């Protein structure tokens, strides 16, 4: 881990550096395009939602594939670097530059009148701005400027928990953590409250400020060179994130807990494949997660059990297929789609909001016209994604790698 000088400490053996895995890019591409499809249904193809909606939630499928991929790669990134500071530098430059572009585009749509902001965002600007800057806004009762940003709150929560576990020296227990979150989703998911700490304008701002202070102190602690401060920082980060997940999420607790179980299950599968842990026990614990997800949905998911459960199972099946076919060569175009998937994911709501403004009643428009418009939108989206990857993502990632390298000696 990183000490005060940023050098690597031998907390645990670090697995060898892996080359870029094409099958993970392929999964990212699938996930991003399925999420685009889900969000295109209302403005373009409402008839399809009426047919598939009662049985399958394509949006949940897509984000669950993303969460499995994140679980598989993110902890490995931290452990290969062996530097907490380097890890966070890389994550900052990976997420925030394009996030800023997407948020700016959403604000431009709001100012132009195409997609007015949620009244909450204009009435409580301090909470809105500060909450979004943490990327934890969906766990702070702050409405998302873009609908897809809610998943970044769970990514950020995962990064904080991964950091805490790494500093505490228990990061290899991913399978046990996944099992624990899955069990909690089933046993506690129906009784835990939502937005308990953020009800009302004053309470929301207070919670946002408290979380900023606590996470800041926690990160300062884990980046410290003092063992006691590192342990205290890890404890603070763990308590804050668990508190938000358990009682302050926008979505029901059983869903929040299932998401984290899914991400840590992805980590457990990475450890199995990398030979770090006993395969059968870890695989069994991780494999309990989709079972727990379905059980939690059926028990606690009023109105959404079957679409949600089928989406989760399909996501797991897709990830399993990816692992089985990992040695197969991925076509260059497919790998490219995975490479630009973050741009596709963040930018597609912008284009679809414009379409939504053009088609007041899509069902009244001839199907061939809407199909053609969908092709145009997809082409424009891929063009924008290529541009933002080249001008924003790639330069930012290179900068992040240069800065992260300074912390690893």
Short mmCIF file of N, CA and C in Angstrom, two decimals, residues 146-322:
data_model
loop_
_atom_site.label_atom_id
_atom_site.label_comp_id
_atom_site.label_asym_id
_atom_site.label_seq_id
_atom_site.Cartn_x
_atom_site.Cartn_y
_atom_site.Cartn_z
N UNK A 146 -28.03 13.82 -14.64
CA UNK A 146 -28.27 12.87 -15.72
C UNK A 146 -28.75 11.56 -15.11
N UNK A 147 -29.72 10.93 -15.72
CA UNK A 147 -30.31 9.74 -15.10
C UNK A 147 -29.29 8.63 -14.87
N UNK A 148 -28.28 8.53 -15.73
CA UNK A 148 -27.33 7.42 -15.61
C UNK A 148 -26.30 7.62 -14.51
N UNK A 149 -26.21 8.82 -13.94
CA UNK A 149 -25.17 9.09 -12.95
C UNK A 149 -25.37 8.31 -11.65
N UNK A 150 -26.56 7.76 -11.44
CA UNK A 150 -26.79 7.04 -10.19
C UNK A 150 -25.84 5.87 -10.04
N UNK A 151 -25.46 5.23 -11.14
CA UNK A 151 -24.56 4.08 -11.02
C UNK A 151 -23.17 4.49 -10.56
N UNK A 152 -22.76 5.72 -10.87
CA UNK A 152 -21.44 6.18 -10.43
C UNK A 152 -21.38 6.31 -8.92
N UNK A 153 -22.52 6.54 -8.28
CA UNK A 153 -22.54 6.58 -6.81
C UNK A 153 -22.15 5.22 -6.24
N UNK A 154 -22.60 4.16 -6.87
CA UNK A 154 -22.25 2.82 -6.38
C UNK A 154 -20.83 2.45 -6.76
N UNK A 155 -20.36 2.95 -7.90
CA UNK A 155 -18.95 2.77 -8.23
C UNK A 155 -18.07 3.44 -7.18
N UNK A 156 -18.41 4.68 -6.82
CA UNK A 156 -17.62 5.40 -5.83
C UNK A 156 -17.67 4.71 -4.48
N UNK A 157 -18.85 4.26 -4.08
CA UNK A 157 -18.97 3.53 -2.81
C UNK A 157 -18.09 2.28 -2.84
N UNK A 158 -18.06 1.59 -3.97
CA UNK A 158 -17.23 0.40 -4.11
C UNK A 158 -15.75 0.75 -3.99
N UNK A 159 -15.31 1.82 -4.65
CA UNK A 159 -13.91 2.23 -4.56
C UNK A 159 -13.51 2.50 -3.11
N UNK A 160 -14.39 3.17 -2.38
CA UNK A 160 -14.09 3.50 -0.99
C UNK A 160 -14.00 2.24 -0.14
N UNK A 161 -14.92 1.31 -0.35
CA UNK A 161 -14.88 0.06 0.41
C UNK A 161 -13.65 -0.78 0.04
N UNK A 162 -13.33 -0.83 -1.23
CA UNK A 162 -12.14 -1.57 -1.68
C UNK A 162 -10.89 -0.99 -1.03
N UNK A 163 -10.82 0.34 -0.99
CA UNK A 163 -9.68 1.00 -0.34
C UNK A 163 -9.60 0.63 1.13
N UNK A 164 -10.74 0.69 1.81
CA UNK A 164 -10.76 0.38 3.24
C UNK A 164 -10.32 -1.07 3.49
N UNK A 165 -10.81 -2.00 2.71
CA UNK A 165 -10.45 -3.40 2.89
C UNK A 165 -8.97 -3.64 2.59
N UNK A 166 -8.45 -2.96 1.57
CA UNK A 166 -7.04 -3.11 1.21
C UNK A 166 -6.14 -2.60 2.33
N UNK A 167 -6.44 -1.43 2.84
CA UNK A 167 -5.62 -0.86 3.91
C UNK A 167 -5.72 -1.71 5.17
N UNK A 168 -6.89 -2.27 5.43
CA UNK A 168 -7.08 -3.12 6.61
C UNK A 168 -6.45 -4.50 6.44
N UNK A 169 -6.02 -4.82 5.23
CA UNK A 169 -5.37 -6.10 5.00
C UNK A 169 -6.30 -7.28 4.83
N UNK A 170 -7.57 -7.03 4.56
CA UNK A 170 -8.54 -8.12 4.41
C UNK A 170 -9.14 -8.13 3.01
N UNK A 171 -8.42 -7.54 2.06
CA UNK A 171 -8.97 -7.38 0.72
C UNK A 171 -9.17 -8.70 -0.02
N UNK A 172 -8.48 -9.75 0.39
CA UNK A 172 -8.64 -11.03 -0.30
C UNK A 172 -9.93 -11.77 0.10
N UNK A 173 -10.65 -11.24 1.05
CA UNK A 173 -11.89 -11.89 1.49
C UNK A 173 -13.10 -11.41 0.68
N UNK A 174 -12.89 -11.20 -0.59
CA UNK A 174 -13.95 -10.67 -1.45
C UNK A 174 -15.16 -11.58 -1.48
N UNK A 175 -14.94 -12.88 -1.53
CA UNK A 175 -16.07 -13.81 -1.61
C UNK A 175 -16.93 -13.73 -0.35
N UNK A 176 -16.27 -13.65 0.81
CA UNK A 176 -17.01 -13.54 2.05
C UNK A 176 -17.79 -12.23 2.12
N UNK A 177 -17.17 -11.14 1.63
CA UNK A 177 -17.86 -9.85 1.62
C UNK A 177 -19.07 -9.91 0.69
N UNK A 178 -18.90 -10.51 -0.48
CA UNK A 178 -20.01 -10.64 -1.42
C UNK A 178 -21.15 -11.44 -0.80
N UNK A 179 -20.80 -12.54 -0.16
CA UNK A 179 -21.82 -13.36 0.49
C UNK A 179 -22.54 -12.56 1.58
N UNK A 180 -21.79 -11.78 2.35
CA UNK A 180 -22.39 -10.99 3.42
C UNK A 180 -23.38 -9.96 2.89
N UNK A 181 -23.00 -9.27 1.82
CA UNK A 181 -23.92 -8.29 1.24
C UNK A 181 -25.16 -8.98 0.66
N UNK A 182 -24.95 -10.13 0.02
CA UNK A 182 -26.10 -10.85 -0.53
C UNK A 182 -27.05 -11.32 0.56
N UNK A 183 -26.49 -11.85 1.65
CA UNK A 183 -27.33 -12.29 2.77
C UNK A 183 -28.08 -11.11 3.39
N UNK A 184 -27.39 -9.97 3.51
CA UNK A 184 -28.05 -8.79 4.07
C UNK A 184 -29.18 -8.31 3.18
N UNK A 185 -29.00 -8.43 1.85
CA UNK A 185 -30.07 -8.03 0.93
C UNK A 185 -31.33 -8.84 1.17
N UNK A 186 -31.16 -10.13 1.44
CA UNK A 186 -32.31 -11.00 1.67
C UNK A 186 -32.91 -10.78 3.06
N UNK A 187 -32.05 -10.73 4.08
CA UNK A 187 -32.54 -10.71 5.46
C UNK A 187 -32.94 -9.33 5.94
N UNK A 188 -32.27 -8.28 5.45
CA UNK A 188 -32.52 -6.93 5.96
C UNK A 188 -33.09 -5.99 4.91
N UNK A 189 -33.04 -6.38 3.64
CA UNK A 189 -33.41 -5.47 2.57
C UNK A 189 -34.82 -4.95 2.63
N UNK A 190 -35.71 -5.68 3.27
CA UNK A 190 -37.10 -5.24 3.33
C UNK A 190 -37.45 -4.38 4.51
N UNK A 191 -36.54 -4.25 5.47
CA UNK A 191 -36.86 -3.49 6.69
C UNK A 191 -36.03 -2.23 6.84
N UNK A 192 -34.94 -2.12 6.10
CA UNK A 192 -34.09 -0.94 6.21
C UNK A 192 -34.75 0.25 5.52
N UNK A 193 -34.60 1.47 6.06
CA UNK A 193 -35.25 2.65 5.48
C UNK A 193 -34.45 3.21 4.30
N UNK A 194 -35.06 4.12 3.59
CA UNK A 194 -34.39 4.87 2.53
C UNK A 194 -34.30 6.34 2.95
N UNK A 195 -33.27 7.02 2.46
CA UNK A 195 -33.01 8.45 2.72
C UNK A 195 -33.31 8.84 4.17
N UNK A 196 -32.89 8.03 5.10
CA UNK A 196 -33.14 8.30 6.51
C UNK A 196 -32.43 9.56 6.98
N UNK A 197 -31.24 9.82 6.45
CA UNK A 197 -30.42 10.93 6.93
C UNK A 197 -30.62 12.20 6.12
N UNK A 198 -31.37 12.14 5.03
CA UNK A 198 -31.43 13.27 4.09
C UNK A 198 -32.85 13.71 3.79
N UNK A 199 -33.72 13.67 4.77
CA UNK A 199 -35.10 14.08 4.55
C UNK A 199 -35.26 15.55 4.90
N UNK A 200 -35.47 16.36 3.87
CA UNK A 200 -35.57 17.80 4.07
C UNK A 200 -34.32 18.50 3.60
N UNK A 201 -34.48 19.78 3.20
CA UNK A 201 -33.37 20.53 2.63
C UNK A 201 -32.21 20.65 3.60
N UNK A 202 -32.49 21.03 4.84
CA UNK A 202 -31.42 21.19 5.81
C UNK A 202 -30.71 19.90 6.12
N UNK A 203 -31.48 18.83 6.26
CA UNK A 203 -30.89 17.53 6.56
C UNK A 203 -30.03 17.05 5.40
N UNK A 204 -30.48 17.30 4.17
CA UNK A 204 -29.70 16.86 3.01
C UNK A 204 -28.37 17.57 2.95
N UNK A 205 -28.38 18.89 3.08
CA UNK A 205 -27.13 19.64 3.03
C UNK A 205 -26.22 19.24 4.18
N UNK A 206 -26.78 19.05 5.35
CA UNK A 206 -25.97 18.63 6.49
C UNK A 206 -25.33 17.28 6.25
N UNK A 207 -26.09 16.35 5.68
CA UNK A 207 -25.53 15.02 5.39
C UNK A 207 -24.45 15.11 4.33
N UNK A 208 -24.68 15.92 3.30
CA UNK A 208 -23.67 16.09 2.25
C UNK A 208 -22.37 16.62 2.84
N UNK A 209 -22.47 17.66 3.66
CA UNK A 209 -21.27 18.26 4.27
C UNK A 209 -20.58 17.27 5.20
N UNK A 210 -21.37 16.53 5.97
CA UNK A 210 -20.78 15.55 6.88
C UNK A 210 -20.05 14.45 6.12
N UNK A 211 -20.65 13.98 5.03
CA UNK A 211 -20.02 12.93 4.23
C UNK A 211 -18.73 13.44 3.60
N UNK A 212 -18.76 14.67 3.08
CA UNK A 212 -17.54 15.24 2.51
C UNK A 212 -16.43 15.30 3.56
N UNK A 213 -16.76 15.76 4.75
CA UNK A 213 -15.76 15.86 5.81
C UNK A 213 -15.23 14.49 6.22
N UNK A 214 -16.14 13.54 6.40
CA UNK A 214 -15.73 12.21 6.86
C UNK A 214 -14.93 11.46 5.80
N UNK A 215 -15.39 11.51 4.55
CA UNK A 215 -14.65 10.84 3.49
C UNK A 215 -13.29 11.50 3.29
N UNK A 216 -13.27 12.83 3.37
CA UNK A 216 -11.98 13.52 3.27
C UNK A 216 -11.02 13.10 4.36
N UNK A 217 -11.51 13.03 5.59
CA UNK A 217 -10.66 12.58 6.70
C UNK A 217 -10.24 11.13 6.53
N UNK A 218 -11.18 10.30 6.07
CA UNK A 218 -10.86 8.89 5.86
C UNK A 218 -9.78 8.70 4.81
N UNK A 219 -9.90 9.42 3.69
CA UNK A 219 -8.89 9.31 2.64
C UNK A 219 -7.55 9.85 3.10
N UNK A 220 -7.59 10.96 3.85
CA UNK A 220 -6.33 11.49 4.40
C UNK A 220 -5.67 10.46 5.31
N UNK A 221 -6.48 9.76 6.07
CA UNK A 221 -5.94 8.74 6.96
C UNK A 221 -5.29 7.59 6.21
N UNK A 222 -6.00 7.04 5.20
CA UNK A 222 -5.45 5.89 4.49
C UNK A 222 -4.24 6.27 3.65
N UNK A 223 -4.12 7.55 3.30
CA UNK A 223 -2.95 8.01 2.55
C UNK A 223 -1.79 8.38 3.46
N UNK A 224 -2.03 8.36 4.75
CA UNK A 224 -1.00 8.72 5.72
C UNK A 224 0.05 7.62 5.83
N UNK A 225 1.22 8.00 6.28
CA UNK A 225 2.28 7.02 6.51
C UNK A 225 2.22 6.38 7.87
N UNK A 226 1.27 6.75 8.69
CA UNK A 226 1.20 6.23 10.06
C UNK A 226 0.20 5.08 10.11
N UNK A 227 0.61 3.93 10.61
CA UNK A 227 -0.28 2.75 10.65
C UNK A 227 -1.59 3.02 11.37
N UNK A 228 -1.54 3.70 12.51
CA UNK A 228 -2.77 3.97 13.24
C UNK A 228 -3.72 4.85 12.46
N UNK A 229 -3.18 5.86 11.78
CA UNK A 229 -4.02 6.74 10.97
C UNK A 229 -4.61 6.00 9.79
N UNK A 230 -3.84 5.09 9.20
CA UNK A 230 -4.37 4.31 8.07
C UNK A 230 -5.53 3.44 8.51
N UNK A 231 -5.37 2.78 9.64
CA UNK A 231 -6.45 1.92 10.13
C UNK A 231 -7.69 2.74 10.49
N UNK A 232 -7.48 3.89 11.12
CA UNK A 232 -8.61 4.75 11.46
C UNK A 232 -9.31 5.26 10.20
N UNK A 233 -8.52 5.65 9.20
CA UNK A 233 -9.11 6.11 7.95
C UNK A 233 -9.92 5.04 7.26
N UNK A 234 -9.40 3.81 7.26
CA UNK A 234 -10.15 2.70 6.66
C UNK A 234 -11.46 2.46 7.39
N UNK A 235 -11.42 2.55 8.71
CA UNK A 235 -12.65 2.36 9.50
C UNK A 235 -13.67 3.44 9.18
N UNK A 236 -13.23 4.69 9.09
CA UNK A 236 -14.15 5.79 8.79
C UNK A 236 -14.78 5.59 7.42
N UNK A 237 -13.98 5.26 6.42
CA UNK A 237 -14.53 5.05 5.08
C UNK A 237 -15.55 3.92 5.06
N UNK A 238 -15.22 2.83 5.73
CA UNK A 238 -16.15 1.70 5.76
C UNK A 238 -17.46 2.04 6.43
N UNK A 239 -17.38 2.72 7.57
CA UNK A 239 -18.60 3.05 8.31
C UNK A 239 -19.47 4.02 7.52
N UNK A 240 -18.86 5.03 6.90
CA UNK A 240 -19.63 6.02 6.13
C UNK A 240 -20.34 5.35 4.96
N UNK A 241 -19.61 4.56 4.20
CA UNK A 241 -20.22 3.93 3.03
C UNK A 241 -21.32 2.95 3.43
N UNK A 242 -21.05 2.14 4.43
CA UNK A 242 -22.08 1.19 4.87
C UNK A 242 -23.31 1.91 5.39
N UNK A 243 -23.11 3.00 6.11
CA UNK A 243 -24.25 3.76 6.60
C UNK A 243 -25.11 4.30 5.47
N UNK A 244 -24.46 4.85 4.44
CA UNK A 244 -25.21 5.38 3.30
C UNK A 244 -25.94 4.26 2.55
N UNK A 245 -25.27 3.15 2.34
CA UNK A 245 -25.88 2.03 1.62
C UNK A 245 -27.08 1.47 2.38
N UNK A 246 -26.93 1.33 3.69
CA UNK A 246 -27.96 0.66 4.48
C UNK A 246 -29.21 1.51 4.69
N UNK A 247 -29.05 2.82 4.90
CA UNK A 247 -30.22 3.61 5.32
C UNK A 247 -30.44 4.89 4.53
N UNK A 248 -29.59 5.20 3.54
CA UNK A 248 -29.76 6.51 2.90
C UNK A 248 -29.80 6.46 1.38
N UNK A 249 -29.96 5.29 0.80
CA UNK A 249 -30.02 5.22 -0.65
C UNK A 249 -31.36 5.68 -1.20
N UNK A 250 -31.35 6.08 -2.46
CA UNK A 250 -32.61 6.44 -3.14
C UNK A 250 -33.40 5.19 -3.46
N UNK A 251 -32.70 4.14 -3.91
CA UNK A 251 -33.37 2.89 -4.23
C UNK A 251 -33.47 2.04 -2.96
N UNK A 252 -34.34 1.04 -2.94
CA UNK A 252 -34.49 0.21 -1.74
C UNK A 252 -33.17 -0.44 -1.34
N UNK A 253 -33.02 -0.68 -0.04
CA UNK A 253 -31.77 -1.22 0.47
C UNK A 253 -31.44 -2.58 -0.13
N UNK A 254 -32.45 -3.38 -0.42
CA UNK A 254 -32.16 -4.71 -0.98
C UNK A 254 -31.48 -4.60 -2.34
N UNK A 255 -31.84 -3.56 -3.10
CA UNK A 255 -31.17 -3.36 -4.38
C UNK A 255 -29.75 -2.85 -4.19
N UNK A 256 -29.57 -1.89 -3.28
CA UNK A 256 -28.23 -1.36 -3.01
C UNK A 256 -27.29 -2.46 -2.54
N UNK A 257 -27.77 -3.29 -1.63
CA UNK A 257 -26.94 -4.38 -1.10
C UNK A 257 -26.63 -5.41 -2.18
N UNK A 258 -27.59 -5.67 -3.05
CA UNK A 258 -27.35 -6.61 -4.15
C UNK A 258 -26.30 -6.08 -5.10
N UNK A 259 -26.31 -4.78 -5.36
CA UNK A 259 -25.31 -4.19 -6.25
C UNK A 259 -23.91 -4.39 -5.69
N UNK A 260 -23.72 -4.09 -4.40
CA UNK A 260 -22.39 -4.28 -3.82
C UNK A 260 -22.02 -5.75 -3.76
N UNK A 261 -22.98 -6.62 -3.47
CA UNK A 261 -22.70 -8.06 -3.50
C UNK A 261 -22.22 -8.48 -4.88
N UNK A 262 -22.85 -7.94 -5.91
CA UNK A 262 -22.48 -8.27 -7.28
C UNK A 262 -21.06 -7.82 -7.60
N UNK A 263 -20.70 -6.62 -7.18
CA UNK A 263 -19.37 -6.11 -7.47
C UNK A 263 -18.29 -6.92 -6.75
N UNK A 264 -18.52 -7.23 -5.49
CA UNK A 264 -17.53 -8.03 -4.77
C UNK A 264 -17.49 -9.47 -5.27
N UNK A 265 -18.61 -9.96 -5.78
CA UNK A 265 -18.59 -11.28 -6.41
C UNK A 265 -17.71 -11.26 -7.65
N UNK A 266 -17.77 -10.17 -8.42
CA UNK A 266 -16.86 -10.03 -9.56
C UNK A 266 -15.41 -10.08 -9.12
N UNK A 267 -15.09 -9.43 -8.00
CA UNK A 267 -13.73 -9.48 -7.46
C UNK A 267 -13.35 -10.90 -7.07
N UNK A 268 -14.28 -11.61 -6.43
CA UNK A 268 -14.00 -12.99 -6.03
C UNK A 268 -13.71 -13.87 -7.24
N UNK A 269 -14.44 -13.66 -8.32
CA UNK A 269 -14.19 -14.44 -9.53
C UNK A 269 -12.82 -14.12 -10.11
N UNK A 270 -12.41 -12.86 -10.03
CA UNK A 270 -11.05 -12.51 -10.46
C UNK A 270 -10.01 -13.25 -9.62
N UNK A 271 -10.22 -13.31 -8.32
CA UNK A 271 -9.25 -13.97 -7.45
C UNK A 271 -9.19 -15.48 -7.72
N UNK A 272 -10.34 -16.06 -8.03
CA UNK A 272 -10.36 -17.48 -8.39
C UNK A 272 -9.56 -17.70 -9.65
N UNK A 273 -9.82 -16.91 -10.68
CA UNK A 273 -9.12 -17.09 -11.95
C UNK A 273 -7.63 -16.81 -11.81
N UNK A 274 -7.26 -15.88 -10.91
CA UNK A 274 -5.86 -15.53 -10.73
C UNK A 274 -5.14 -16.47 -9.77
N UNK A 275 -5.85 -17.43 -9.21
CA UNK A 275 -5.23 -18.39 -8.32
C UNK A 275 -4.89 -17.87 -6.94
N UNK A 276 -5.57 -16.80 -6.51
CA UNK A 276 -5.25 -16.20 -5.22
C UNK A 276 -5.98 -16.89 -4.07
N UNK A 277 -7.11 -17.51 -4.35
CA UNK A 277 -7.94 -18.09 -3.28
C UNK A 277 -8.37 -19.49 -3.69
N UNK A 278 -8.80 -20.26 -2.69
CA UNK A 278 -9.32 -21.60 -2.97
C UNK A 278 -10.53 -21.50 -3.88
N UNK A 279 -10.51 -22.14 -5.03
CA UNK A 279 -11.54 -21.88 -6.05
C UNK A 279 -12.94 -22.30 -5.66
N UNK A 280 -13.11 -23.49 -5.09
CA UNK A 280 -14.46 -23.98 -4.89
C UNK A 280 -15.21 -23.19 -3.83
N UNK A 281 -14.53 -22.86 -2.74
CA UNK A 281 -15.21 -22.11 -1.69
C UNK A 281 -15.55 -20.70 -2.17
N UNK A 282 -14.59 -20.02 -2.79
CA UNK A 282 -14.84 -18.66 -3.27
C UNK A 282 -15.91 -18.65 -4.35
N UNK A 283 -15.84 -19.62 -5.26
CA UNK A 283 -16.84 -19.66 -6.33
C UNK A 283 -18.23 -19.93 -5.76
N UNK A 284 -18.31 -20.78 -4.73
CA UNK A 284 -19.61 -21.07 -4.13
C UNK A 284 -20.18 -19.84 -3.44
N UNK A 285 -19.33 -19.12 -2.70
CA UNK A 285 -19.80 -17.92 -2.01
C UNK A 285 -20.22 -16.86 -3.02
N UNK A 286 -19.40 -16.65 -4.06
CA UNK A 286 -19.75 -15.66 -5.08
C UNK A 286 -20.99 -16.10 -5.85
N UNK A 287 -21.08 -17.41 -6.11
CA UNK A 287 -22.24 -17.92 -6.84
C UNK A 287 -23.54 -17.82 -6.09
N UNK A 288 -23.47 -17.61 -4.78
CA UNK A 288 -24.70 -17.43 -4.01
C UNK A 288 -25.32 -16.06 -4.26
N UNK A 289 -24.55 -15.14 -4.83
CA UNK A 289 -25.05 -13.77 -4.99
C UNK A 289 -26.24 -13.70 -5.94
N UNK A 290 -26.20 -14.28 -7.15
CA UNK A 290 -27.40 -14.20 -7.99
C UNK A 290 -28.61 -14.89 -7.36
N UNK A 291 -28.36 -15.95 -6.60
CA UNK A 291 -29.47 -16.60 -5.89
C UNK A 291 -30.07 -15.64 -4.87
N UNK A 292 -29.19 -14.97 -4.11
CA UNK A 292 -29.67 -13.99 -3.12
C UNK A 292 -30.39 -12.83 -3.80
N UNK A 293 -29.88 -12.41 -4.97
CA UNK A 293 -30.50 -11.30 -5.69
C UNK A 293 -31.93 -11.64 -6.09
N UNK A 294 -32.13 -12.85 -6.60
CA UNK A 294 -33.47 -13.28 -6.98
C UNK A 294 -34.36 -13.41 -5.76
N UNK A 295 -33.83 -13.99 -4.69
CA UNK A 295 -34.62 -14.15 -3.47
C UNK A 295 -35.03 -12.80 -2.91
N UNK A 296 -34.10 -11.84 -2.89
CA UNK A 296 -34.41 -10.51 -2.38
C UNK A 296 -35.46 -9.82 -3.24
N UNK A 297 -35.34 -9.98 -4.57
CA UNK A 297 -36.32 -9.36 -5.47
C UNK A 297 -37.71 -9.95 -5.26
N UNK A 298 -37.79 -11.27 -5.12
CA UNK A 298 -39.09 -11.91 -4.95
C UNK A 298 -39.70 -11.59 -3.59
N UNK A 299 -38.86 -11.43 -2.58
CA UNK A 299 -39.36 -11.19 -1.23
C UNK A 299 -39.68 -9.72 -1.00
N UNK A 300 -38.82 -8.85 -1.48
CA UNK A 300 -38.95 -7.43 -1.14
C UNK A 300 -39.35 -6.55 -2.33
N UNK A 301 -39.29 -7.07 -3.54
CA UNK A 301 -39.43 -6.21 -4.71
C UNK A 301 -40.85 -6.07 -5.20
N UNK A 302 -41.66 -5.36 -4.47
CA UNK A 302 -43.05 -5.14 -4.88
C UNK A 302 -43.10 -4.47 -6.25
N UNK A 303 -43.72 -5.12 -7.20
CA UNK A 303 -43.92 -4.53 -8.52
C UNK A 303 -42.78 -4.73 -9.48
N UNK A 304 -41.59 -5.16 -9.01
CA UNK A 304 -40.45 -5.29 -9.92
C UNK A 304 -39.74 -6.64 -9.85
N UNK A 305 -40.28 -7.64 -9.18
CA UNK A 305 -39.45 -8.83 -8.95
C UNK A 305 -38.99 -9.54 -10.21
N UNK A 306 -39.92 -9.81 -11.14
CA UNK A 306 -39.52 -10.62 -12.29
C UNK A 306 -38.64 -9.87 -13.27
N UNK A 307 -38.95 -8.65 -13.68
CA UNK A 307 -38.03 -7.94 -14.58
C UNK A 307 -36.64 -7.77 -13.98
N UNK A 308 -36.59 -7.46 -12.69
CA UNK A 308 -35.31 -7.24 -12.02
C UNK A 308 -34.54 -8.54 -11.89
N UNK A 309 -35.21 -9.59 -11.43
CA UNK A 309 -34.54 -10.87 -11.23
C UNK A 309 -34.04 -11.46 -12.54
N UNK A 310 -34.86 -11.40 -13.58
CA UNK A 310 -34.43 -11.96 -14.87
C UNK A 310 -33.26 -11.18 -15.44
N UNK A 311 -33.23 -9.87 -15.21
CA UNK A 311 -32.11 -9.06 -15.69
C UNK A 311 -30.82 -9.42 -14.98
N UNK A 312 -30.90 -9.62 -13.67
CA UNK A 312 -29.71 -9.99 -12.90
C UNK A 312 -29.18 -11.35 -13.35
N UNK A 313 -30.08 -12.32 -13.51
CA UNK A 313 -29.65 -13.64 -13.94
C UNK A 313 -29.03 -13.59 -15.34
N UNK A 314 -29.61 -12.80 -16.23
CA UNK A 314 -29.06 -12.67 -17.58
C UNK A 314 -27.69 -12.01 -17.55
N UNK A 315 -27.50 -11.03 -16.67
CA UNK A 315 -26.20 -10.38 -16.54
C UNK A 315 -25.14 -11.37 -16.07
N UNK A 316 -25.49 -12.19 -15.10
CA UNK A 316 -24.55 -13.20 -14.62
C UNK A 316 -24.24 -14.22 -15.72
N UNK A 317 -25.25 -14.63 -16.47
CA UNK A 317 -25.02 -15.57 -17.56
C UNK A 317 -24.10 -14.97 -18.61
N UNK A 318 -24.29 -13.68 -18.90
CA UNK A 318 -23.43 -13.00 -19.87
C UNK A 318 -22.00 -12.95 -19.38
N UNK A 319 -21.81 -12.61 -18.11
CA UNK A 319 -20.46 -12.53 -17.56
C UNK A 319 -19.80 -13.91 -17.56
N UNK A 320 -20.56 -14.94 -17.20
CA UNK A 320 -20.02 -16.30 -17.21
C UNK A 320 -19.61 -16.70 -18.62
N UNK A 321 -20.43 -16.36 -19.61
CA UNK A 321 -20.08 -16.66 -21.00
C UNK A 321 -18.80 -15.93 -21.39
N UNK A 322 -18.66 -14.67 -20.94
CA UNK A 322 -17.45 -13.93 -21.22
C UNK A 322 -16.22 -14.60 -20.64
#
